[in-house]
Tab-separated table of C-alpha atoms and ligand atoms in Angstrom:
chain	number	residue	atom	x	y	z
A	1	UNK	CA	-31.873	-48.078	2.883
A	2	UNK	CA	-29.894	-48.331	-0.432
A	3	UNK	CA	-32.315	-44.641	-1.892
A	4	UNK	CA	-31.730	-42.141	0.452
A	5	UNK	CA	-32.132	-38.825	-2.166
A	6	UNK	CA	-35.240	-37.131	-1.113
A	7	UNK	CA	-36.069	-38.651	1.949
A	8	UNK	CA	-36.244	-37.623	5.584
A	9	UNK	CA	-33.189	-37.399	8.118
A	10	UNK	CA	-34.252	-36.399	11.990
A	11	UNK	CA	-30.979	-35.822	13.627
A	12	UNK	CA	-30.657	-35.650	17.657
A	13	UNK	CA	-27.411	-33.489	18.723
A	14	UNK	CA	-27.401	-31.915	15.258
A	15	UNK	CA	-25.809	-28.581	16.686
A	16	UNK	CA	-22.036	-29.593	17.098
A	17	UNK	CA	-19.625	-32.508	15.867
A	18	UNK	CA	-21.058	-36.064	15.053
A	19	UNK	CA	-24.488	-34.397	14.178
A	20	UNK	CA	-23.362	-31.454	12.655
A	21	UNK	CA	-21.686	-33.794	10.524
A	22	UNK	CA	-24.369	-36.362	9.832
A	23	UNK	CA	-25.967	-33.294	8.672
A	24	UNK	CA	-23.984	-32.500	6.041
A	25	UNK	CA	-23.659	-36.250	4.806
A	26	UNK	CA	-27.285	-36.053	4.641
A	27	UNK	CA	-27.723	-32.920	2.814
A	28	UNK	CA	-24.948	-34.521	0.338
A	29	UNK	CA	-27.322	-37.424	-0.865
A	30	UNK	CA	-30.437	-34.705	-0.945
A	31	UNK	CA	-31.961	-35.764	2.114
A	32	UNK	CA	-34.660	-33.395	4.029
A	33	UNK	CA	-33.149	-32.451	7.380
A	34	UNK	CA	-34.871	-32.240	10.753
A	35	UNK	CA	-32.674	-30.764	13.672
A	36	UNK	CA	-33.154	-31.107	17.256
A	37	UNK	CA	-30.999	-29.838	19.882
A	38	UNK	CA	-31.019	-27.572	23.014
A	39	UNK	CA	-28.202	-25.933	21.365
A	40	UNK	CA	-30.050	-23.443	18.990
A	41	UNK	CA	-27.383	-21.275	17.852
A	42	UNK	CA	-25.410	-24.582	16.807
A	43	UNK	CA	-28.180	-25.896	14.828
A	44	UNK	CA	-28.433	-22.551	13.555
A	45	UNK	CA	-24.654	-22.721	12.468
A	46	UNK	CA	-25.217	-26.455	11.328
A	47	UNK	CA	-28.021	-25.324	8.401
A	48	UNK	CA	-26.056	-22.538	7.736
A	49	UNK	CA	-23.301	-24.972	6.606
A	50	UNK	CA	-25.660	-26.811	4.930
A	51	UNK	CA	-26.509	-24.245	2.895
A	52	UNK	CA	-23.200	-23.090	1.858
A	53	UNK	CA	-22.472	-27.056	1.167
A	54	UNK	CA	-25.873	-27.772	-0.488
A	55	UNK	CA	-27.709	-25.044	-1.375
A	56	UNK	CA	-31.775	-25.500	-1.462
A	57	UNK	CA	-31.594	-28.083	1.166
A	58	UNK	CA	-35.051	-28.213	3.238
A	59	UNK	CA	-34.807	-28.383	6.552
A	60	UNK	CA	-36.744	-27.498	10.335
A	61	UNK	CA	-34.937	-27.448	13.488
A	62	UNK	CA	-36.494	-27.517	17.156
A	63	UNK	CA	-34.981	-26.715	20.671
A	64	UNK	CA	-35.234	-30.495	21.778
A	65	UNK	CA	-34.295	-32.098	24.692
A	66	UNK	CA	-34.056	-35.608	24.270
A	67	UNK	CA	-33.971	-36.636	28.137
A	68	UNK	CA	-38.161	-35.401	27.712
A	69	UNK	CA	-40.661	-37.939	26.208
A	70	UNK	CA	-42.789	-35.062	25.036
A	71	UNK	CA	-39.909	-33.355	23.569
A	72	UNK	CA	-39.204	-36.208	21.098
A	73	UNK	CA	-42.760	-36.881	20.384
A	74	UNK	CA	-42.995	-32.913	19.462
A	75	UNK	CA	-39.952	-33.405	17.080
A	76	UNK	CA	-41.310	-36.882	15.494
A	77	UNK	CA	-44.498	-34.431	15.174
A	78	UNK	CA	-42.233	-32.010	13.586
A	79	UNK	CA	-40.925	-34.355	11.003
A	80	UNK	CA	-44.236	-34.975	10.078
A	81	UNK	CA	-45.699	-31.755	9.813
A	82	UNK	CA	-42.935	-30.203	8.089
A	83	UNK	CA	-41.972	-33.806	5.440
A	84	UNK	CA	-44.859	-35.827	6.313
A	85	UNK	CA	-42.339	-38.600	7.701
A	86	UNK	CA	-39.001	-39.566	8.686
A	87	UNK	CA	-36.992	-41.937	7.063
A	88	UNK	CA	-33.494	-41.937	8.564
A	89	UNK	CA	-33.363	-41.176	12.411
A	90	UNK	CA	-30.119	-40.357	14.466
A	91	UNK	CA	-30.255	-41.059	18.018
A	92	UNK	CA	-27.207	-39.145	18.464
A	93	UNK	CA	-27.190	-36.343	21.464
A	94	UNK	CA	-24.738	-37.126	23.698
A	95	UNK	CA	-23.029	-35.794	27.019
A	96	UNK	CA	-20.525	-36.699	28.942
A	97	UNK	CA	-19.026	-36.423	33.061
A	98	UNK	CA	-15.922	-37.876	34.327
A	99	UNK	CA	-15.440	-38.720	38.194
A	100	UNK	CA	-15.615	-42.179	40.344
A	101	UNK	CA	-19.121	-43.366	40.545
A	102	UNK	CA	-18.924	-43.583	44.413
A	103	UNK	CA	-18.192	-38.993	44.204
A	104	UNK	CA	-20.645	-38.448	40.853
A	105	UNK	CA	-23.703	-36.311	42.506
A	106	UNK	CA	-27.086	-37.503	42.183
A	107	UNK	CA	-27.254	-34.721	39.258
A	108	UNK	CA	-24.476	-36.310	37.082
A	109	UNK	CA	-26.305	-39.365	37.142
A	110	UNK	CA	-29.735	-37.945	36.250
A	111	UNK	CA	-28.337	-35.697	33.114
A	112	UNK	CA	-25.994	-38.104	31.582
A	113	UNK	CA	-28.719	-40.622	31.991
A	114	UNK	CA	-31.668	-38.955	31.161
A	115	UNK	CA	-29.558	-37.289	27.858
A	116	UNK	CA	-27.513	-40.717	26.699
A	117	UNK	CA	-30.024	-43.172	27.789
A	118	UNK	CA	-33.306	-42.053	27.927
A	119	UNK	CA	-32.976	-39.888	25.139
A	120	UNK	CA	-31.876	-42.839	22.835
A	121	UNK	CA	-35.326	-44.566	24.566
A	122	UNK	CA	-37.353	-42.284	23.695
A	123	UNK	CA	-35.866	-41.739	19.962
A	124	UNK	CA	-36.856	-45.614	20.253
A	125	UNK	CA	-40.118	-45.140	21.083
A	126	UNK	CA	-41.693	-42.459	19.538
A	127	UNK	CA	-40.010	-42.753	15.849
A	128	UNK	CA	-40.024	-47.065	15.396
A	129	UNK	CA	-43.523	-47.010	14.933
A	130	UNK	CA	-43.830	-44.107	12.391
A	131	UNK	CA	-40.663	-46.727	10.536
A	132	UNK	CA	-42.626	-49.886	10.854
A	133	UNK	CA	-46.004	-48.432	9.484
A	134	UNK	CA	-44.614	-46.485	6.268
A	135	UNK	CA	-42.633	-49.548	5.927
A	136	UNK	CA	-39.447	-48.777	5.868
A	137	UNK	CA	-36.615	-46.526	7.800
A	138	UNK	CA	-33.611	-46.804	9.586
A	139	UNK	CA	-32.531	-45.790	13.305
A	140	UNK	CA	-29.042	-45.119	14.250
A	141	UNK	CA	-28.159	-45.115	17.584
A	142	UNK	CA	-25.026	-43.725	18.321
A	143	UNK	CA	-23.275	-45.593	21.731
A	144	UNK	CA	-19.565	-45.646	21.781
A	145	UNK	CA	-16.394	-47.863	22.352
A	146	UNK	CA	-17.464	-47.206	25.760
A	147	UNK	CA	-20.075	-49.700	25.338
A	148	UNK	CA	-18.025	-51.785	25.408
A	149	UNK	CA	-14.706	-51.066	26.899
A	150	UNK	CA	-14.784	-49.198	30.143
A	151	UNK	CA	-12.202	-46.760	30.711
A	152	UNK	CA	-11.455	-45.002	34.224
A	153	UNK	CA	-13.366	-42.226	35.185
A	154	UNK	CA	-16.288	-42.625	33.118
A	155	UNK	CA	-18.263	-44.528	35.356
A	156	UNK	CA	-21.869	-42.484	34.059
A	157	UNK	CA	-21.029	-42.572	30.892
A	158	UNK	CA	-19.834	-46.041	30.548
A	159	UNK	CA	-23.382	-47.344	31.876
A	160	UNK	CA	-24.946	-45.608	29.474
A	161	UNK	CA	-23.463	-46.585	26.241
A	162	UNK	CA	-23.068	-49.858	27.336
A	163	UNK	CA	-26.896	-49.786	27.522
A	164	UNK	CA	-27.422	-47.952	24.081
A	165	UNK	CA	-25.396	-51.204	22.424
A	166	UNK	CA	-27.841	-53.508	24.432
A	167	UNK	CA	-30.914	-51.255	23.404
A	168	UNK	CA	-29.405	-51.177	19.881
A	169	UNK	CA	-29.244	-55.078	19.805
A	170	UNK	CA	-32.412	-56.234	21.342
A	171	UNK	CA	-33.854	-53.461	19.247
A	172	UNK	CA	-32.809	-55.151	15.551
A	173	UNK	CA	-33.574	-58.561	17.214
A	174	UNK	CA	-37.190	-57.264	17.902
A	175	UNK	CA	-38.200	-55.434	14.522
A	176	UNK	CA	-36.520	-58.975	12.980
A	177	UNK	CA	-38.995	-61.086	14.728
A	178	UNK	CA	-41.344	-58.515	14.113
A	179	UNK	CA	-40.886	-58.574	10.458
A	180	UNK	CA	-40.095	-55.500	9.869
A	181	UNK	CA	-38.239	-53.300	7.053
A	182	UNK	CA	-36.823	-50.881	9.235
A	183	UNK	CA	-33.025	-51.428	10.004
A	184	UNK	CA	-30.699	-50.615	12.827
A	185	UNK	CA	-27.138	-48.882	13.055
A	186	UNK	CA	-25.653	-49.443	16.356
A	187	UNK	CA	-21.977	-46.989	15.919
A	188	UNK	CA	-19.290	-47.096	18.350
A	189	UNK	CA	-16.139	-44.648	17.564
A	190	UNK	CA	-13.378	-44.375	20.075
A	191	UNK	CA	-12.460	-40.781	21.008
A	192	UNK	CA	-12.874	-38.230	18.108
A	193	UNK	CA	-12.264	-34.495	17.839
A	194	UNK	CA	-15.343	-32.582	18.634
A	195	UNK	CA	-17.090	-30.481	22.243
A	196	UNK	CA	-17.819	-33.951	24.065
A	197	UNK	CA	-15.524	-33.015	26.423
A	198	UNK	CA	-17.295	-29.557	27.047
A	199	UNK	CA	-20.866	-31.089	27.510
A	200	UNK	CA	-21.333	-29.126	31.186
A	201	UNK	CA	-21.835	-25.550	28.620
A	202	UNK	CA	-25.345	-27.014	27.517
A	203	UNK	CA	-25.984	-28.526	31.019
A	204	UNK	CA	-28.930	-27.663	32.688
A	205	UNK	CA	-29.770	-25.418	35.325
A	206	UNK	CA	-31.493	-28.252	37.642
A	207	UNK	CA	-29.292	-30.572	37.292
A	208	UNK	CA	-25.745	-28.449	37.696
A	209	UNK	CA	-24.381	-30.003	41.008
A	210	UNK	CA	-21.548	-31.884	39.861
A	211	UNK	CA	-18.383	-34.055	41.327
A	212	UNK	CA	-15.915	-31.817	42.569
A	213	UNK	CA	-12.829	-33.731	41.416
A	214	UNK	CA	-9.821	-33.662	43.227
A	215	UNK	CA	-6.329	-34.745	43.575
A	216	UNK	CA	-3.488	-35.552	41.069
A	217	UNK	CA	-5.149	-38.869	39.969
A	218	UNK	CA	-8.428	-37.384	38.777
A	219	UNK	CA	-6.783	-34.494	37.102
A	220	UNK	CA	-4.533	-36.530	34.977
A	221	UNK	CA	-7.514	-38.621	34.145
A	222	UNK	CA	-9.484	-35.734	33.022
A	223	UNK	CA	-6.341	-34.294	30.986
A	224	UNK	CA	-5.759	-37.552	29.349
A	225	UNK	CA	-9.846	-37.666	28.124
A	226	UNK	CA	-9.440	-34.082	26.529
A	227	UNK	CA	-6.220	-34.886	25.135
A	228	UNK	CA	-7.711	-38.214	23.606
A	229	UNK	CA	-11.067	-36.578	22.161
A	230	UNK	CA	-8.574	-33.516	20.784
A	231	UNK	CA	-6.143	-35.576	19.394
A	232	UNK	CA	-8.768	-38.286	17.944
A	233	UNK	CA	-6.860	-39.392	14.508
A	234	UNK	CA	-10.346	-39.909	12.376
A	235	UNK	CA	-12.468	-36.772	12.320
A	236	UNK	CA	-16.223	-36.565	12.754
A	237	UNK	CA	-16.762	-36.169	8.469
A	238	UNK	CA	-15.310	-39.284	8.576
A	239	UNK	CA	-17.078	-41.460	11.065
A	240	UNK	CA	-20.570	-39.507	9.865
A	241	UNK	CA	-19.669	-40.756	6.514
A	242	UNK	CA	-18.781	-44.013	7.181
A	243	UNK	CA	-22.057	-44.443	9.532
A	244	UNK	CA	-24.251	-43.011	6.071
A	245	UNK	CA	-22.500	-46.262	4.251
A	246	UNK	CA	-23.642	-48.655	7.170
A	247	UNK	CA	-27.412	-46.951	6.594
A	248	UNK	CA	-26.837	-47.431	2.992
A	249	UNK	CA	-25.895	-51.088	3.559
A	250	UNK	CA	-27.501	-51.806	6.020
A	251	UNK	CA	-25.232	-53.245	8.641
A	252	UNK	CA	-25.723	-52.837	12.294
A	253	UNK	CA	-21.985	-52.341	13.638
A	254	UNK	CA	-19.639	-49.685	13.095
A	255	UNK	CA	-16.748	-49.320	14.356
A	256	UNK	CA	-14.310	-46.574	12.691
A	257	UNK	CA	-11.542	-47.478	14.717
A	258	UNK	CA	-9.698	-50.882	13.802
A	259	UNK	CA	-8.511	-51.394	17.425
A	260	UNK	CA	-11.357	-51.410	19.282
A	261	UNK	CA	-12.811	-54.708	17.941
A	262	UNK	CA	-9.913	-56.243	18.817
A	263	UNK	CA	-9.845	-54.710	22.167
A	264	UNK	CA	-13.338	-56.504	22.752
A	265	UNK	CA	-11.639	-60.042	21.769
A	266	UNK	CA	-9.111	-59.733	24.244
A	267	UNK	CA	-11.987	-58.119	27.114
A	268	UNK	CA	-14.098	-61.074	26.413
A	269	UNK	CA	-10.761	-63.239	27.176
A	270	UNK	CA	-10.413	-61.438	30.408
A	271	UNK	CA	-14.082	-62.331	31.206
A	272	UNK	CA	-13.459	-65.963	30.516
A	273	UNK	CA	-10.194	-66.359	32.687
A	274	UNK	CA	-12.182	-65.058	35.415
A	275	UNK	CA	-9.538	-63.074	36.891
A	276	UNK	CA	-8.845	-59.482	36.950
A	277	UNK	CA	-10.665	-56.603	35.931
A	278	UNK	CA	-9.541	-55.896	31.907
A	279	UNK	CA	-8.173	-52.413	31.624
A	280	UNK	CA	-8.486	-51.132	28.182
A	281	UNK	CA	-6.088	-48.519	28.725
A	282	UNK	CA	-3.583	-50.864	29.788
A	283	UNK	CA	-4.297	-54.161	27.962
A	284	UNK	CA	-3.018	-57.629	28.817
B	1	LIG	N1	-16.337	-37.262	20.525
B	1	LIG	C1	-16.042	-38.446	20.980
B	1	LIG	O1	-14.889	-38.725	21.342
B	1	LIG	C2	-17.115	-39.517	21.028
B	1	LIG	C3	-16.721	-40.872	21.094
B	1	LIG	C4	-17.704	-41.863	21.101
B	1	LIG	C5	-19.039	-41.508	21.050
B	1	LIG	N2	-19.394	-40.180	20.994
B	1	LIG	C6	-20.814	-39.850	20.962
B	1	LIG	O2	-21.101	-39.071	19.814
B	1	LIG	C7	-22.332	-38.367	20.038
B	1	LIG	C8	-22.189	-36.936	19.564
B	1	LIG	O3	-21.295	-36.254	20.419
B	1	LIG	P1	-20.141	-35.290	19.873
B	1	LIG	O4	-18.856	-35.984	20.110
B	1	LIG	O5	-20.493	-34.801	18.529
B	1	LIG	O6	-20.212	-34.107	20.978
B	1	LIG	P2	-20.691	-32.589	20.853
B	1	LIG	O7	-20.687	-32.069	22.238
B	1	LIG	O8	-19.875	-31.882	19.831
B	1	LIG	O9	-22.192	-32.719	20.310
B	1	LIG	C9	-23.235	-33.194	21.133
B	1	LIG	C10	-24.507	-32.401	20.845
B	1	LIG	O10	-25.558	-32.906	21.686
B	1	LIG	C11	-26.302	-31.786	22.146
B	1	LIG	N3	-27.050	-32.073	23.373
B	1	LIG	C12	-26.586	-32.111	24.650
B	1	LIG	N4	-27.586	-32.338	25.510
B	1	LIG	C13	-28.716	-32.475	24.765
B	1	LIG	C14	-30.070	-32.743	25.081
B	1	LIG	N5	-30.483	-32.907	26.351
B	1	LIG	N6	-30.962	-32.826	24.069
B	1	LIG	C15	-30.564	-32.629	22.776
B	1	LIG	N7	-29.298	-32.358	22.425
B	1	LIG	C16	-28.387	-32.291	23.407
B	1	LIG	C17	-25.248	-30.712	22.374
B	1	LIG	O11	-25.832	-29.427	22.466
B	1	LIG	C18	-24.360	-30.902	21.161
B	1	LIG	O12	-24.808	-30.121	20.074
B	1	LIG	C19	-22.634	-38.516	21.531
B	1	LIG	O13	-23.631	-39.503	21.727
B	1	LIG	C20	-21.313	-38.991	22.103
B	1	LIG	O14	-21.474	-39.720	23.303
B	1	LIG	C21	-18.465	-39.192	20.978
């Protein structure tokens, strides 16, 4: 979507980092924002910065979360009430849980799922129709270098980005054979500075019995995670920026970090030699 002045941006995870972010990139080209988080006083904090940024920006904001089908079909409702439409969505709420697979807790599985997975789904579901019928839009799904590269101790997490890239795919495939003027972002940064690694303070409730990780190993692995995301050497402006020139161009990749593509050449090497597991912290 080359015009984006005027029209309609929802935005999943818009309380903190990447969609804080996206946000403000939005406001920038005098989009209409529509916020939906479970964080409220982040989105809160979010249009605040709008407004200091871009004064007179419209906006709405909902307590969403994305894991519930009837959640995101109240904020597509939303969108519509409030702008009549969306234009631009952001499938980007995101949390994360570290641990072997074989010690995550039936919990870990069900909230990083239903929040990374599902939630992209259902951002799927409910809004491609609304795009497809006004005849144009854009979806942005936001998966991660760890949909492609899997890193230790990720196990959850890994699964599910690897599946937003495959949704993401089949997804601009799809609304291709469909015929369809609605076009498909598919962005996979490495680790960046933002709360990722702090997902467990909007966890919920029902779902709080996590992995109890133990020994040196795991706690090095966890260190080095936080120490990655903190230390990430392109900030969120940037990546949300470079992810509004993709919508703007419409390209389906992005990835902001130069290594990581060819960190995929040398996994899909691995593949074909047939031999041992490729470890992208340790790459042979
Ligand atoms: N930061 C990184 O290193 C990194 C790297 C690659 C991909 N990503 C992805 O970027 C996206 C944004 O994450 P971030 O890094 O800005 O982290 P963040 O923690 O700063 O922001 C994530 C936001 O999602 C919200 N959220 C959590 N559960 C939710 C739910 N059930 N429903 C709605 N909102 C919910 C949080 O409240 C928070 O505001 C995520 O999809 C993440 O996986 C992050």
């Amino acid at each position: 979507m080359r015009e984006l002045n005027g029209k309609v941006a929802a935005i999943t995870g818009g309380g903190s980092g990447l969609g804080r972010e996206l946000a403000l990139c939005c406001a920038a080209r005098g989009m209409k924002l529509v916020l939906g988080d479970v964080d409220e006083k982040g989105m809160q904090e979010t249009l605040r910065l709008v407004e200091q940024a871009h004064p007179g920006t419209e906006s709405a904001s909902m307590r969403l979360d994305v894991s519930s089908l009837e959640q995101v079909q109240a904020f597509a409702d939303l969108c519509k009430s409030r702008f009549g439409s969306a234009h631009v969505v952001f499938n980007n709420a995101g949390v994360s849980v570290g641990g072997p697979a074989w010690e995550n807790t039936v919990a870990d599985w069900e909230w990083v799922m239903g929040v990374n997975l599902y939630g992209v789904a259902w951002g799927v579901k409910v809004f491609t129709p609304m795009l497809i019928a006004q005849g144009e839009g854009h979806i942005v799904n936001t998966a991660s270098a760890a949909g492609w590269l899997n890193g230790p101790s990720m196990a959850i997490y890994n699964v599910t980005k690897h599946s937003v890239v495959a949704l993401s795919e089949t997804l601009a495939l799809d609304l291709r054979d469909a015929g369809a003027n609605v076009g498909v972002t598919c962005l996979c940064p490495a680790f960046f500075p933002t709360a990722i690694h702090e997902s467990a303070r909007n966890r919920p409730a029902d779902k709080a019995e996590t992995v109890q990780l133990s020994g040196e190993k795991a706690a090095m692995r966890s260190e080095m995670i936080k120490q990655a995301v903190e230390k990430g050497k392109i900030s969120a402006a940037e990546i949300a920026e470079m992810t509004m020139k993709a919508v703007e161009e419409d390209r389906f990749y992005v990835f902001p970090h130069n290594k990581i593509p060819h960190l995929i050449r040398m996994r899909a090497d691995a593949a074909a030699r047939q031999g041992e597991v490729f470890d992208s912290m340790n790459p042979q």
